[in-house]
Amino acid sequence: MLTHLSIKNFAIVRLLDIEFSSHSTAITGETGAGKSISIDALGLCLGERAESNMVRKGADKAEVTATFSVKENQSAQAWLQAQDLEDEDHLCIIRRVVSKEGRSRAWINGIPATLQQLKAFGALIVNIHGQHAHQELLKPESQRAMLDESGHHDAILANVKKQSHEYNKLLKHLQSLLNEEQQRIDRKQLLQYQLQELDEFELGIDEFPHLEAEFKKLSHSQALLEDSQICLFNLYESEQGTALSIVDDALDKLSELVEHDPTLSAVTTLLSEAQINIQEAAEELRHYVERLEIDPLRMQQTENRYGKAMELARKHTVMPEMLAAHHQALKEEHAALEQQDNDLASMNENLDILKSSYFESAAKLHSARVKVANKLSKQVTEQLHKMNMPHATFSIEVVSNGEEKINSHGTDEVRFLLAANKGIEADSIEKVASGGELSRIGLALQVLTNKQSATLMFDEVDVGISGATASVVGQLLRDLGERNQVICVTHLPQVAAKAHQQMLVTKFSDKDITETHMQPLSQEQRIEELARLLAGDKITDSALENAKGLLQIQQENLI
């Protein structure tokens, strides 16, 4: 329930602070005075788009603050709790600020909030029936949405949406595969050719570094053998003198000299180590020469394999050491393409299964809609009879289009039909309903489909009606206000007189500024305002008497 609305520098409003009744409130005023501004401002608090022209001329920003009591609204309480925005007094204060540049910020209970959060909360707490709602009522998708809103088949509808999404997603993927089929065939042929050559070569993952090392060794084996033998001869085996014999001679002489100069002991130590190292090196070199074999056949095989590896690497434009990994990647790509071919068959099977499940759920949704349509048709017809359309028949036609198309809202086409008078065949409301009849149908649907805990706001719901019908509509809004909060912008005295509370919107202008004001009316002020609505600008005694009569009749009805 909306308890308070504060508006600062919004449009032509400089400052408004409004306390709302928990029942029905009528907002009246002259044309152009700004009667709908409170609804527009509240819409801003509930996530409507902010624009720079909302800021009053000369002001830096516009600010709207709406205070709601959610004590009786369990859904709103649960949402606030889930968002960690709950208040211990069950209040929700929404504040929205719009700068003159058009930028906006919002808070819920003092915590910054997004527009998505404002819209989500607004859907739980307020139902705004704007001036153009009648036009929305003429759209088939709006008629279907209103029928679904009044029903209790949310789970079935959600299942239909889910299955539709899954089917269309899989269908899109299948069509993508089919569209790319020729590309896939060409790619598979290329991969098969490349893989045949690589499979035949079959290079191991870590083989190339070893192959390269062996190739270098074998290709230089003759030089390795000859030079190693020369080195061994010079180190240890030459009769003309070896490195070892030279070190031995030097060590013998210096060992004798150490007795004369002990500082040479360090040199002798180094030479002793060198003697040992040369002996060990010569021994290792001898073993190496003995093990080294020159195998022309092995050398030819290694050279051929190394050359083939280098050739394939150049052919596939990869480094030789990456050839094995590239081979594996091509295998995986080919396997994936093969799997896609296999998937085509399974996808068609899955599509058939999803399609069958979808139409089964759509059939359940159709049955649920037909049931709700029959019930709602009778209820709307009863409401229209109360609103001075005693011979009207309202009906909702739900026709399944069979298996033409899979979409998120099922297979049904929904049409609102009206026969306004006896002997007239029912037809679509967009063809036969007048403006006043649309107003009454829209009001009846709003009354019947409204959530018990939501605030109802009507912006000139009484367009196109007058006289006795207006009085009936006013009574309907008052009755609705007994169990819901109702706020109605109206230009009809019969509607305004039925409200529990009435507010007057006035506009003040001079050369520089224009301001809109709104104030609650006392009993006497209500009589004057109702007289103005009855008689126009010039209030006559008879208009005052008629206004008193309207209020008196209402009070007598309450006794």
PDB file of C-alpha atoms in Angstrom, residues 16 152 180 183 207 265 299 313 316 330 359-360 363 384 393 398 400 415 427 429-430 481 538-539 545 551 559:
ATOM      1  CA  LEU A  16       4.354  17.952  -3.183  1.00  0.00           C
ATOM      2  CA  HIS A 152      -3.240 -20.419 -12.014  1.00  0.00           C
ATOM      3  CA  GLU A 180      27.963 -26.052 -42.690  1.00  0.00           C
ATOM      4  CA  GLN A 183      32.390 -27.181 -45.348  1.00  0.00           C
ATOM      5  CA  GLU A 207      60.509 -38.627 -30.247  1.00  0.00           C
ATOM      6  CA  SER A 265     103.681 -27.432  -2.922  1.00  0.00           C
ATOM      7  CA  MET A 299      72.627 -43.861 -40.268  1.00  0.00           C
ATOM      8  CA  ALA A 313      56.883 -29.925 -40.273  1.00  0.00           C
ATOM      9  CA  HIS A 316      52.144 -28.296 -41.898  1.00  0.00           C
ATOM     10  CA  LEU A 330      44.202 -33.030 -36.237  1.00  0.00           C
ATOM     11  CA  PHE A 359       2.886 -30.163 -27.661  1.00  0.00           C
ATOM     12  CA  GLU A 360       1.846 -32.324 -24.723  1.00  0.00           C
ATOM     13  CA  ALA A 363      -2.207 -29.108 -24.823  1.00  0.00           C
ATOM     14  CA  LEU A 384     -20.372  -5.295 -17.469  1.00  0.00           C
ATOM     15  CA  THR A 393     -21.883 -10.763 -23.415  1.00  0.00           C
ATOM     16  CA  VAL A 398      -8.954 -19.774 -27.126  1.00  0.00           C
ATOM     17  CA  SER A 400      -5.087 -23.837 -30.760  1.00  0.00           C
ATOM     18  CA  ARG A 415      -9.297 -13.249 -28.703  1.00  0.00           C
ATOM     19  CA  ASP A 427     -16.909 -10.188 -32.562  1.00  0.00           C
ATOM     20  CA  ILE A 429     -13.415  -6.091 -29.272  1.00  0.00           C
ATOM     21  CA  GLU A 430     -11.094  -4.163 -31.580  1.00  0.00           C
ATOM     22  CA  GLY A 481     -11.195   0.195  -2.354  1.00  0.00           C
ATOM     23  CA  LYS A 538     -19.010  28.850 -13.234  1.00  0.00           C
ATOM     24  CA  ILE A 539     -20.325  27.114 -10.139  1.00  0.00           C
ATOM     25  CA  GLU A 545     -26.993  21.197  -4.600  1.00  0.00           C
ATOM     26  CA  LEU A 551     -22.052  12.979  -1.508  1.00  0.00           C
ATOM     27  CA  ILE A 559     -25.414   3.640   6.653  1.00  0.00           C
TER      28      ILE A 559
END
